Structure formats: C-alpha cells, structure tokens
PDB file of C-alpha atoms in Angstrom:
ATOM      1  CA  MET A   9     127.435  72.887 132.150  1.00 81.00           C
ATOM      2  CA  GLN A  10     126.281  69.271 132.097  1.00 93.00           C
ATOM      3  CA  ARG A  11     129.077  66.758 131.631  1.00 96.00           C
ATOM      4  CA  GLY A  12     129.063  64.954 128.302  1.00 98.00           C
ATOM      5  CA  LYS A  13     128.542  61.217 127.903  1.00 98.00           C
ATOM      6  CA  PHE A  14     131.339  58.747 127.284  1.00 98.00           C
ATOM      7  CA  ILE A  15     130.515  55.763 125.058  1.00 98.00           C
ATOM      8  CA  THR A  16     133.079  53.118 124.130  1.00 98.00           C
ATOM      9  CA  PHE A  17     132.990  50.379 121.494  1.00 98.00           C
ATOM     10  CA  GLU A  18     134.761  47.083 122.062  1.00 98.00           C
ATOM     11  CA  GLY A  19     135.153  43.800 120.219  1.00 97.00           C
ATOM     12  CA  SER A  20     137.745  41.657 118.493  1.00 91.00           C
ATOM     13  CA  GLU A  21     139.209  42.357 115.069  1.00 87.00           C
ATOM     14  CA  GLY A  22     136.712  42.545 112.206  1.00 90.00           C
ATOM     15  CA  CYS A  23     133.586  43.050 114.327  1.00 95.00           C
ATOM     16  CA  GLY A  24     132.573  46.252 112.519  1.00 94.00           C
ATOM     17  CA  LYS A  25     133.330  48.850 115.187  1.00 96.00           C
ATOM     18  CA  SER A  26     134.477  51.593 112.828  1.00 95.00           C
ATOM     19  CA  THR A  27     131.294  51.514 110.738  1.00 97.00           C
ATOM     20  CA  GLN A  28     129.021  51.545 113.780  1.00 98.00           C
ATOM     21  CA  ILE A  29     130.978  54.290 115.527  1.00 98.00           C
ATOM     22  CA  HIS A  30     130.571  56.643 112.578  1.00 98.00           C
ATOM     23  CA  ARG A  31     126.888  55.777 112.221  1.00 98.00           C
ATOM     24  CA  LEU A  32     126.256  56.474 115.893  1.00 98.00           C
ATOM     25  CA  ALA A  33     128.163  59.758 115.683  1.00 98.00           C
ATOM     26  CA  GLU A  34     125.972  60.864 112.762  1.00 98.00           C
ATOM     27  CA  ARG A  35     122.842  59.966 114.714  1.00 97.00           C
ATOM     28  CA  LEU A  36     123.975  61.864 117.789  1.00 97.00           C
ATOM     29  CA  ARG A  37     124.903  64.913 115.734  1.00 97.00           C
ATOM     30  CA  SER A  38     121.404  64.873 114.231  1.00 96.00           C
ATOM     31  CA  ARG A  39     120.193  65.350 117.823  1.00 94.00           C
ATOM     32  CA  GLY A  40     122.352  68.475 118.092  1.00 96.00           C
ATOM     33  CA  ILE A  41     125.018  66.762 120.188  1.00 97.00           C
ATOM     34  CA  GLU A  42     128.657  67.700 119.652  1.00 98.00           C
ATOM     35  CA  VAL A  43     130.611  64.452 119.282  1.00 98.00           C
ATOM     36  CA  VAL A  44     134.337  63.770 119.616  1.00 98.00           C
ATOM     37  CA  LEU A  45     135.643  60.514 118.118  1.00 98.00           C
ATOM     38  CA  THR A  46     138.751  58.805 119.475  1.00 98.00           C
ATOM     39  CA  ARG A  47     140.631  55.616 118.738  1.00 95.00           C
ATOM     40  CA  GLU A  48     143.167  53.495 120.565  1.00 95.00           C
ATOM     41  CA  PRO A  49     145.998  53.402 120.457  1.00 95.00           C
ATOM     42  CA  GLY A  50     146.272  56.899 119.026  1.00 96.00           C
ATOM     43  CA  GLY A  51     144.156  60.026 119.059  1.00 95.00           C
ATOM     44  CA  THR A  52     147.020  62.367 119.960  1.00 97.00           C
ATOM     45  CA  VAL A  53     150.426  63.082 118.434  1.00 97.00           C
ATOM     46  CA  VAL A  54     152.081  60.921 121.081  1.00 97.00           C
ATOM     47  CA  GLY A  55     149.423  58.222 120.769  1.00 97.00           C
ATOM     48  CA  GLU A  56     149.732  57.967 116.991  1.00 96.00           C
ATOM     49  CA  LYS A  57     153.475  57.412 117.279  1.00 96.00           C
ATOM     50  CA  ILE A  58     152.817  54.662 119.808  1.00 96.00           C
ATOM     51  CA  ARG A  59     150.173  53.206 117.477  1.00 94.00           C
ATOM     52  CA  HIS A  60     152.661  52.925 114.629  1.00 91.00           C
ATOM     53  CA  LEU A  61     155.208  51.314 116.920  1.00 93.00           C
ATOM     54  CA  LEU A  62     152.699  48.789 118.247  1.00 91.00           C
ATOM     55  CA  GLN A  63     151.116  47.871 114.944  1.00 87.00           C
ATOM     56  CA  TYR A  64     153.580  48.187 112.094  1.00 84.00           C
ATOM     57  CA  ASP A  65     157.144  49.014 113.140  1.00 87.00           C
ATOM     58  CA  PRO A  66     159.341  45.976 112.321  1.00 86.00           C
ATOM     59  CA  GLU A  67     161.716  47.009 115.089  1.00 84.00           C
ATOM     60  CA  ALA A  68     158.947  46.188 117.589  1.00 83.00           C
ATOM     61  CA  ALA A  69     158.735  42.569 116.466  1.00 81.00           C
ATOM     62  CA  ASN A  70     160.286  41.386 119.743  1.00 89.00           C
ATOM     63  CA  LEU A  71     158.253  43.688 121.988  1.00 93.00           C
ATOM     64  CA  THR A  72     157.529  41.931 125.259  1.00 95.00           C
ATOM     65  CA  ASP A  73     153.970  41.506 126.492  1.00 95.00           C
ATOM     66  CA  GLU A  74     154.715  43.733 129.471  1.00 97.00           C
ATOM     67  CA  SER A  75     156.104  46.505 127.264  1.00 96.00           C
ATOM     68  CA  GLU A  76     153.067  46.223 124.996  1.00 95.00           C
ATOM     69  CA  LEU A  77     150.763  46.671 127.997  1.00 97.00           C
ATOM     70  CA  LEU A  78     152.605  49.769 129.185  1.00 98.00           C
ATOM     71  CA  LEU A  79     152.684  51.346 125.728  1.00 97.00           C
ATOM     72  CA  PHE A  80     148.917  50.945 125.369  1.00 97.00           C
ATOM     73  CA  ALA A  81     148.502  52.503 128.821  1.00 98.00           C
ATOM     74  CA  ALA A  82     150.793  55.404 127.924  1.00 98.00           C
ATOM     75  CA  SER A  83     148.812  56.169 124.775  1.00 98.00           C
ATOM     76  CA  ARG A  84     145.558  56.005 126.766  1.00 98.00           C
ATOM     77  CA  ALA A  85     146.830  58.237 129.575  1.00 98.00           C
ATOM     78  CA  GLN A  86     147.739  60.940 127.057  1.00 98.00           C
ATOM     79  CA  LEU A  87     144.410  60.599 125.231  1.00 98.00           C
ATOM     80  CA  VAL A  88     142.371  60.852 128.440  1.00 98.00           C
ATOM     81  CA  ARG A  89     144.035  64.028 129.640  1.00 98.00           C
ATOM     82  CA  GLU A  90     144.540  65.736 126.307  1.00 98.00           C
ATOM     83  CA  VAL A  91     141.238  64.882 124.600  1.00 98.00           C
ATOM     84  CA  ILE A  92     138.648  62.847 126.506  1.00 98.00           C
ATOM     85  CA  LEU A  93     138.339  64.642 129.845  1.00 98.00           C
ATOM     86  CA  PRO A  94     138.419  68.163 128.348  1.00 98.00           C
ATOM     87  CA  ALA A  95     135.705  67.180 125.861  1.00 98.00           C
ATOM     88  CA  LEU A  96     133.464  65.675 128.538  1.00 98.00           C
ATOM     89  CA  GLU A  97     133.917  68.677 130.797  1.00 97.00           C
ATOM     90  CA  ALA A  98     132.913  70.922 127.883  1.00 98.00           C
ATOM     91  CA  GLY A  99     129.625  69.016 127.539  1.00 97.00           C
ATOM     92  CA  LYS A 100     130.657  67.080 124.418  1.00 98.00           C
ATOM     93  CA  TRP A 101     130.000  63.368 123.974  1.00 98.00           C
ATOM     94  CA  VAL A 102     133.012  61.135 123.375  1.00 98.00           C
ATOM     95  CA  VAL A 103     132.633  57.979 121.293  1.00 98.00           C
ATOM     96  CA  ALA A 104     135.741  55.835 121.540  1.00 98.00           C
ATOM     97  CA  ASP A 105     137.039  53.034 119.344  1.00 97.00           C
ATOM     98  CA  ARG A 106     138.415  50.904 122.208  1.00 97.00           C
ATOM     99  CA  PHE A 107     139.332  51.895 125.739  1.00 98.00           C
ATOM    100  CA  PHE A 108     140.638  50.142 128.852  1.00 98.00           C
ATOM    101  CA  ASP A 109     138.549  46.994 128.298  1.00 98.00           C
ATOM    102  CA  SER A 110     140.721  46.243 125.275  1.00 97.00           C
ATOM    103  CA  THR A 111     143.806  46.136 127.476  1.00 96.00           C
ATOM    104  CA  THR A 112     142.053  44.014 130.086  1.00 97.00           C
ATOM    105  CA  ILE A 113     141.139  41.476 127.420  1.00 97.00           C
ATOM    106  CA  TYR A 114     143.988  41.569 124.897  1.00 95.00           C
ATOM    107  CA  GLN A 115     146.836  41.795 127.395  1.00 96.00           C
ATOM    108  CA  GLY A 116     145.031  39.916 130.189  1.00 95.00           C
ATOM    109  CA  ALA A 117     142.959  37.160 128.583  1.00 93.00           C
ATOM    110  CA  GLY A 118     144.949  37.145 125.328  1.00 93.00           C
ATOM    111  CA  ARG A 119     148.547  37.544 126.500  1.00 94.00           C
ATOM    112  CA  GLY A 120     147.953  35.956 129.878  1.00 95.00           C
ATOM    113  CA  LEU A 121     149.333  38.822 131.971  1.00 97.00           C
ATOM    114  CA  ASP A 122     148.273  39.127 135.601  1.00 97.00           C
ATOM    115  CA  LEU A 123     144.784  40.651 135.619  1.00 95.00           C
ATOM    116  CA  THR A 124     145.280  42.421 138.930  1.00 96.00           C
ATOM    117  CA  ALA A 125     148.327  44.210 137.522  1.00 97.00           C
ATOM    118  CA  VAL A 126     146.521  44.987 134.247  1.00 97.00           C
ATOM    119  CA  ARG A 127     143.547  46.512 136.073  1.00 96.00           C
ATOM    120  CA  SER A 128     145.830  48.564 138.319  1.00 98.00           C
ATOM    121  CA  ILE A 129     147.699  49.970 135.331  1.00 98.00           C
ATOM    122  CA  ASN A 130     144.392  50.687 133.576  1.00 97.00           C
ATOM    123  CA  GLN A 131     143.083  52.572 136.603  1.00 97.00           C
ATOM    124  CA  PHE A 132     146.233  54.665 136.827  1.00 98.00           C
ATOM    125  CA  ALA A 133     146.089  55.485 133.115  1.00 98.00           C
ATOM    126  CA  VAL A 134     142.418  56.532 132.896  1.00 98.00           C
ATOM    127  CA  GLY A 135     141.865  58.236 136.248  1.00 97.00           C
ATOM    128  CA  ALA A 136     138.318  59.612 136.317  1.00 92.00           C
ATOM    129  CA  ALA A 137     137.513  58.729 132.689  1.00 97.00           C
ATOM    130  CA  ILE A 138     135.133  55.795 133.103  1.00 97.00           C
ATOM    131  CA  PRO A 139     132.725  55.002 130.231  1.00 98.00           C
ATOM    132  CA  ASP A 140     129.028  55.624 130.816  1.00 98.00           C
ATOM    133  CA  LEU A 141     128.219  52.860 128.339  1.00 98.00           C
ATOM    134  CA  THR A 142     130.296  50.231 126.559  1.00 98.00           C
ATOM    135  CA  LEU A 143     128.954  48.511 123.443  1.00 98.00           C
ATOM    136  CA  LEU A 144     130.532  45.113 122.823  1.00 98.00           C
ATOM    137  CA  LEU A 145     130.141  43.945 119.229  1.00 98.00           C
ATOM    138  CA  ASP A 146     130.296  40.168 119.509  1.00 98.00           C
ATOM    139  CA  LEU A 147     131.342  38.029 116.559  1.00 96.00           C
ATOM    140  CA  ASP A 148     132.798  34.532 116.298  1.00 95.00           C
ATOM    141  CA  ALA A 149     136.571  34.587 116.107  1.00 91.00           C
ATOM    142  CA  ALA A 150     137.004  32.939 112.700  1.00 91.00           C
ATOM    143  CA  THR A 151     134.595  35.306 110.933  1.00 93.00           C
ATOM    144  CA  GLY A 152     136.045  38.381 112.626  1.00 88.00           C
ATOM    145  CA  HIS A 153     139.634  37.437 111.837  1.00 80.00           C
ATOM    146  CA  ALA A 154     138.790  36.745 108.191  1.00 84.00           C
ATOM    147  CA  ARG A 155     137.077  40.125 107.902  1.00 85.00           C
ATOM    148  CA  ALA A 156     140.033  41.920 109.487  1.00 79.00           C
ATOM    149  CA  VAL A 157     142.576  40.264 107.209  1.00 74.00           C
ATOM    150  CA  LYS A 158     140.497  41.066 104.138  1.00 80.00           C
ATOM    151  CA  ALA A 159     140.122  44.700 105.183  1.00 77.00           C
ATOM    152  CA  SER A 160     143.845  45.146 105.830  1.00 72.00           C
ATOM    153  CA  GLY A 161     144.913  43.611 102.527  1.00 68.00           C
ATOM    154  CA  ALA A 162     148.522  42.491 102.620  1.00 58.00           C
ATOM    155  CA  LYS A 163     149.385  44.725 105.571  1.00 62.00           C
ATOM    156  CA  GLU A 164     148.391  42.751 108.658  1.00 61.00           C
ATOM    157  CA  ASP A 165     149.287  44.412 111.945  1.00 64.00           C
ATOM    158  CA  ARG A 166     150.830  42.667 114.963  1.00 63.00           C
ATOM    159  CA  MET A 167     147.432  41.700 116.378  1.00 69.00           C
ATOM    160  CA  GLU A 168     145.982  40.391 113.116  1.00 70.00           C
ATOM    161  CA  CYS A 169     148.985  38.075 112.778  1.00 77.00           C
ATOM    162  CA  GLN A 170     148.056  36.192 115.959  1.00 83.00           C
ATOM    163  CA  PRO A 171     146.720  32.605 115.691  1.00 87.00           C
ATOM    164  CA  LEU A 172     142.978  31.930 115.733  1.00 89.00           C
ATOM    165  CA  ALA A 173     143.192  30.548 119.289  1.00 91.00           C
ATOM    166  CA  PHE A 174     144.260  34.010 120.450  1.00 91.00           C
ATOM    167  CA  PHE A 175     141.104  35.579 119.024  1.00 92.00           C
ATOM    168  CA  GLU A 176     138.939  32.836 120.494  1.00 94.00           C
ATOM    169  CA  ALA A 177     140.396  33.704 123.903  1.00 94.00           C
ATOM    170  CA  ILE A 178     139.691  37.375 123.222  1.00 95.00           C
ATOM    171  CA  ARG A 179     136.039  36.700 122.443  1.00 96.00           C
ATOM    172  CA  ASP A 180     135.598  34.513 125.515  1.00 96.00           C
ATOM    173  CA  GLY A 181     137.290  37.133 127.667  1.00 97.00           C
ATOM    174  CA  TYR A 182     135.025  39.905 126.426  1.00 97.00           C
ATOM    175  CA  LEU A 183     131.878  37.866 127.061  1.00 98.00           C
ATOM    176  CA  GLU A 184     133.043  36.966 130.563  1.00 97.00           C
ATOM    177  CA  LEU A 185     133.782  40.632 131.290  1.00 98.00           C
ATOM    178  CA  ALA A 186     130.365  41.698 129.996  1.00 98.00           C
ATOM    179  CA  ALA A 187     128.713  39.168 132.303  1.00 98.00           C
ATOM    180  CA  THR A 188     130.436  40.741 135.309  1.00 97.00           C
ATOM    181  CA  GLU A 189     129.491  44.343 134.381  1.00 97.00           C
ATOM    182  CA  PRO A 190     126.035  44.189 132.771  1.00 97.00           C
ATOM    183  CA  GLU A 191     125.173  47.690 133.992  1.00 97.00           C
ATOM    184  CA  ARG A 192     127.952  49.182 131.824  1.00 98.00           C
ATOM    185  CA  ILE A 193     128.592  46.679 129.031  1.00 98.00           C
ATOM    186  CA  ALA A 194     125.894  45.804 126.484  1.00 98.00           C
ATOM    187  CA  VAL A 195     126.523  42.902 124.097  1.00 98.00           C
ATOM    188  CA  ILE A 196     125.362  43.263 120.492  1.00 98.00           C
ATOM    189  CA  ASP A 197     125.298  40.434 117.939  1.00 97.00           C
ATOM    190  CA  ALA A 198     127.678  41.673 115.251  1.00 97.00           C
ATOM    191  CA  SER A 199     126.909  38.761 112.917  1.00 95.00           C
ATOM    192  CA  ALA A 200     123.681  40.507 111.885  1.00 94.00           C
ATOM    193  CA  GLY A 201     123.570  42.883 108.932  1.00 94.00           C
ATOM    194  CA  ILE A 202     125.086  46.340 109.234  1.00 96.00           C
ATOM    195  CA  ALA A 203     121.663  48.020 109.381  1.00 98.00           C
ATOM    196  CA  GLU A 204     120.453  45.638 112.083  1.00 98.00           C
ATOM    197  CA  VAL A 205     123.527  46.313 114.199  1.00 98.00           C
ATOM    198  CA  THR A 206     123.075  50.058 113.696  1.00 98.00           C
ATOM    199  CA  ASP A 207     119.485  49.813 114.916  1.00 98.00           C
ATOM    200  CA  ALA A 208     120.533  47.794 117.962  1.00 98.00           C
ATOM    201  CA  VAL A 209     123.199  50.360 118.835  1.00 98.00           C
ATOM    202  CA  ALA A 210     120.730  53.226 118.448  1.00 97.00           C
ATOM    203  CA  ARG A 211     118.142  51.541 120.680  1.00 97.00           C
ATOM    204  CA  LEU A 212     120.655  50.910 123.439  1.00 97.00           C
ATOM    205  CA  VAL A 213     122.033  54.435 123.369  1.00 98.00           C
ATOM    206  CA  GLU A 214     118.615  56.098 123.268  1.00 96.00           C
ATOM    207  CA  ASN A 215     117.289  53.897 126.074  1.00 96.00           C
ATOM    208  CA  ARG A 216     120.285  54.781 128.234  1.00 96.00           C
ATOM    209  CA  PHE A 217     120.380  58.463 127.233  1.00 96.00           C
ATOM    210  CA  PRO A 218     116.901  59.567 126.092  1.00 91.00           C
ATOM    211  CA  PRO A 219     116.866  62.520 123.645  1.00 83.00           C
ATOM    212  CA  SER A 220     115.015  64.609 126.226  1.00 69.00           C
ATOM    213  CA  GLU A 221     118.074  64.403 128.512  1.00 61.00           C
ATOM    214  CA  SER A 222     120.772  65.340 125.979  1.00 56.00           C
TER     215      SER A 222
END
C-alpha cells in the first residue's frame, strides 16, 4: 500500500488555518482520498488534556517556557504514534493544524529558547513523521491578532494574551524558516480573500501531488 501524504498548516494566530484546512480536506475527499485531520496541541485523549492545561487552565499561569516546550512535545509525540503514523501507513492523507514548526517558532523565536535544543526535542517527539508539504499562511501580526481576539470572544488563551511584539517575532520567524526550507514550506498570502487563499492552497497541493498520483 502506498504511504499517505502528510500536509501541515502553519501561521500565527488569526491567519485562517482552520477554514483552509477544512476546505482542503473537502477537496481531497472529492478526489476519493481518505483524510485524517489533526490539531496541536491535542488530537488524542492525552493531547486534549495537555491542550486545556496549556491554553486555559489558570493553574498553568506560571508555566515556565521550558515546561511549555516539553508539554507541546509530549502532546505531539502521542499524536504522531497514536494517529499520524498509523494513518499514513494505512494510505490515508493527514492534514494537520500545526506541527513541529509551531514549536520551533513559538518556543524558539517567540520565547527565545535555544533553537538547537528545540530542534532536538522536536526530532525526538516526531520520529519519522516529517511533513511532505507545509503551507504557511502569512498575515501581518496586528491583523492576525485582532482576528484571533475577535474569534475567541472574551476567552483569550495564553498565546492570544501575548503582546503584539511577540506575534511580530512569530511572523518574522516563520518567514525566515520558510526561506531556509523552500522545498517543504510554501508561503501563502493570507491577507487575500478566503476564496483566493483556498485557490492558492489547492494549486500548491495539486502541483505537488497531482490527482493522477493519489
């Protein structure tokens, strides 16, 4: 059986990942492809508990940057082995809302943790689960943060409560990462309309994985 494809979506808060992920999944399913959707942190029973702790639990208000990094890695390690690798080995395509690039950027560029250590922890957590294609939805920090706050209402999570400078560092970090891995990471202008972004995503995916090969 041919191994499935692994596509990840990245970008800062408010860039529109969720909408585009579901639109891509619908398009792939119309091609007869079985699609598994994942999100980070989360996607498993263990991961969802970690997600709540990281995002909303008031008792985690004093969580250190190092602990945050390791909790994200723990959630990802469980997701890879419980969901992602079995799906790929079964010939299914996995479309992920965030993966290890998020940790590289948020905990590395954003929190300022040592990038060598971050990458080592990422590698240990994901093992053989390396994305075939990563779609980076790029949006200026102020617009993205405003969108995220509006979408969350009065319930901002720990990330959304960060200052604007944090999100500017996140955007810069993502763009620098994309420049170093152009064969894997494709940058899409997320300031365009939803339909335009959807079309751009579809073109990139179909160019990389033509329908005749799926």
